[in-house]
Each structure stands twice: as structure tokens, then as C-alpha cells.
Coordinates of C-alpha atoms in Angstrom, one line a residue:
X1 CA 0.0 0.0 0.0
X2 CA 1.2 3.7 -0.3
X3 CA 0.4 6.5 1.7
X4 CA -1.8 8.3 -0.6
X5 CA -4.3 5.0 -0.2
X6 CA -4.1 5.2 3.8
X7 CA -6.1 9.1 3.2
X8 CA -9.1 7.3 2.0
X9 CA -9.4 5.4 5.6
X10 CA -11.0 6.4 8.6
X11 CA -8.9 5.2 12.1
X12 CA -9.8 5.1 15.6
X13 CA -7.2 5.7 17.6
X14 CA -8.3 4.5 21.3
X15 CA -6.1 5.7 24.5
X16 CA -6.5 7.4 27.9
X17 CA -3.2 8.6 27.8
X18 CA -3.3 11.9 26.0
X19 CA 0.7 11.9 25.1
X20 CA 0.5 8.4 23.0
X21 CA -2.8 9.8 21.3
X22 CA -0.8 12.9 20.2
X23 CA 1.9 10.3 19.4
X24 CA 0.2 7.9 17.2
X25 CA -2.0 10.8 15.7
X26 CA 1.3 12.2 14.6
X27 CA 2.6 9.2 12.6
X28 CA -0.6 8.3 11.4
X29 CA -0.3 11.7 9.8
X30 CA 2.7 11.4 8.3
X31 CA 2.0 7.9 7.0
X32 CA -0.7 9.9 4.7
X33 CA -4.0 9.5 6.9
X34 CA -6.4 12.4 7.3
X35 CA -9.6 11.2 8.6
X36 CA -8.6 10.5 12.5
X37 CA -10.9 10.2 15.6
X38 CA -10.1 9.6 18.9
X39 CA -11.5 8.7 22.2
X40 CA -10.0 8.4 25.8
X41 CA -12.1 5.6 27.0
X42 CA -13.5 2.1 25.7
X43 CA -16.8 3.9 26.5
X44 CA -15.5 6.9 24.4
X45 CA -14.9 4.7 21.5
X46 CA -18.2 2.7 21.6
X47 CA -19.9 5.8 21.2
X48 CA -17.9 6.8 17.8
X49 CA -18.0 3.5 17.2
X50 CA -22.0 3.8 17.1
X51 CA -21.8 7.2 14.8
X52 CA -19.9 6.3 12.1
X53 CA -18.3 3.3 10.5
X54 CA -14.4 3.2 10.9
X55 CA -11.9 1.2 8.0
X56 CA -9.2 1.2 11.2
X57 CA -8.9 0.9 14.9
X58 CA -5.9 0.9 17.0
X59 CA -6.7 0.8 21.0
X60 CA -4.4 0.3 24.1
X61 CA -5.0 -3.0 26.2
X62 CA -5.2 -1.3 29.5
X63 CA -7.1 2.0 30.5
X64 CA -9.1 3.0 32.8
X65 CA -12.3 1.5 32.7
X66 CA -12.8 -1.0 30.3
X67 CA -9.7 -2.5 28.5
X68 CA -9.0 -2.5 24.8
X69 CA -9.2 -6.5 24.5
X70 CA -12.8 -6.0 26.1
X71 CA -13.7 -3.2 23.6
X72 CA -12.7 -5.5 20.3
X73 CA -14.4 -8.2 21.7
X74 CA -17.8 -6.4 21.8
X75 CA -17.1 -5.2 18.0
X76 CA -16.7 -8.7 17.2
X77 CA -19.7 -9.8 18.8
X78 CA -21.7 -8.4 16.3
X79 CA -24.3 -8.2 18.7
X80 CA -24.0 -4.4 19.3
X81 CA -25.8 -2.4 16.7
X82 CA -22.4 -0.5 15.4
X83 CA -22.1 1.4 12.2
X84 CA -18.6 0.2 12.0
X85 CA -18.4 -3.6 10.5
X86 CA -17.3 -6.5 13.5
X87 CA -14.8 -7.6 11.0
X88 CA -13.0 -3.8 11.2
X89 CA -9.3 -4.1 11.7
X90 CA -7.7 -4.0 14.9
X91 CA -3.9 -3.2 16.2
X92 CA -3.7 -3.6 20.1
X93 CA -0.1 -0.7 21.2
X94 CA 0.7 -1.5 24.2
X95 CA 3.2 -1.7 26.7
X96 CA 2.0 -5.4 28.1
X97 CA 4.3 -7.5 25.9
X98 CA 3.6 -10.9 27.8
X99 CA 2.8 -14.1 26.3
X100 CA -0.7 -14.2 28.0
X101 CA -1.7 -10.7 26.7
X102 CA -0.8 -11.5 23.7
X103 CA -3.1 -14.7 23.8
X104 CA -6.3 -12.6 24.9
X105 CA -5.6 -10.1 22.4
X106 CA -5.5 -12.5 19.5
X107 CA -8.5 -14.4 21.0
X108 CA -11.0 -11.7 21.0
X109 CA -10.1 -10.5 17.2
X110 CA -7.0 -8.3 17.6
X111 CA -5.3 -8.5 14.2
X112 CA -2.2 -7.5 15.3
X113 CA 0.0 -6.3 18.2
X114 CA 2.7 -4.1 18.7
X115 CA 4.2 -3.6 22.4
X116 CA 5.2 -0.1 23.0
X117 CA 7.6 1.9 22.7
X118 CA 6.4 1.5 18.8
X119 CA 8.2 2.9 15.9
X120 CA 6.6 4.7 12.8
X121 CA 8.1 2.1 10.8
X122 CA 6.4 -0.6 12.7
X123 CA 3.3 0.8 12.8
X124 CA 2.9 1.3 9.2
X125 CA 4.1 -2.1 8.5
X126 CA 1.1 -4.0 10.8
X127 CA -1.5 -1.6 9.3
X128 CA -0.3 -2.5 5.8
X129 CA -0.8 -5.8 6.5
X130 CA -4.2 -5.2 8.5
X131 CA -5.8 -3.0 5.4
X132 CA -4.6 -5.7 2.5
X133 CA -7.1 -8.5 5.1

């Protein structure tokens, strides 16, 4: 994929940590995306999630409230009446890099996981791969 395709997605980006919203945001810019949204909270991202379809989520594991493997796991349910598509792509950033998060992750629907501290060049490489499906 190139980076003028990635301006014709719409991405999630799901964090209660302000800095690693502003951090992501930033690289998603310069990998050529334009249409970003972002929420603090699972909550805050069930809501957007209920507005408007998204092509792209990327969510921490752990934050306050409910955790990022809880949030996929309800999109995947299908059972929540979402204008964004169960099967959406997800990336789970975040600093748990343990065998057993990894296992949860993958078993409610994460596509892929990076463990922070993440590189631009990682991330673009595991949303490559998540937009081709």
C-alpha cells in the first residue's frame, strides 16, 4: 500500500493517555492519513463506534475502565448495533508485551499487536498488512 491510499481510511485511535494519542495521531499523519478520531475511553470509543463506520482501529489493552481487548471483543460480537463492521481491523499498542496478553488479544479479534515503545516504521508495517485483510 502507499500513503496516498491510507487518506481514503477512517482510524480510531483509542487511548486514555493523551501523550500516546498525540503520538500515534502524529505518525498516522505522516503515513498519509487524514480522517482521524479519537477517544479516551473504551466507552468513548463505543460511542464513535456507534456514529460512524471506521476502516481502522488501533486501542491500548489497559485503560481505565474498560480495556482494549474487552472493547474489540464487543465489536466482534456483532451483537451491538455499530455502524462500523465487526470484522474492522484492529492493532492492540501497548506496553503489556507478555505471552498471556498476547493470547487474549489474539483471541478476541485483535489483528495485530505491537508492544510499545512503537516505531513509525512498525506501525505502518502492521496496518499495511491489517488494510490488505
Amino acid at each position: 500500500m502507499n500513503r496516498q491510499s491510507f487518506a481514503a481510511y477512517r482510524v480510531l485511535v483509542v487511548d486514555d493517555q493523551h501523550e500516546m494519542i498525540d503520538l500515534l495521531s502524529r505518525m498516522l499523519r505522516r503515513m498519509g492519513f487524514t480522517d482521524l478520531h479519537t477517544a479516551h475511553s473504551a466507552r468513548e470509543a463505543e460511542e464513535l463506534l456507534n456514529k460512524q463506520s471506521f476502516h481502522l482501529l488501533l486501542t491500548d489493552y489497559a485503560m481505565t475502565g474498560n480495556s482494549g481487548a474487552a472493547l474489540v471483543a464487543k465489536l466482534r460480537s456483532g451483537d451491538l448495533p455499530w455502524a462500523t463492521p465487526s470484522d474492522t481491523p484492529a492493532i492492540m499498542i501497548t506496553g503489556h508485551g507478555e505471552r498471556d496478553f498476547v493470547i487474549q488479544a489474539r483471541n478476541v479479534g485483535v489483528n495485530a499487536y505491537l508492544v510499545k515503545p512503537v516505531t513509525p516504521q512498525q506501525l505502518e508495517a502492521k496496518i499495511a498488512v491489517v488494510l490488505r485483510g
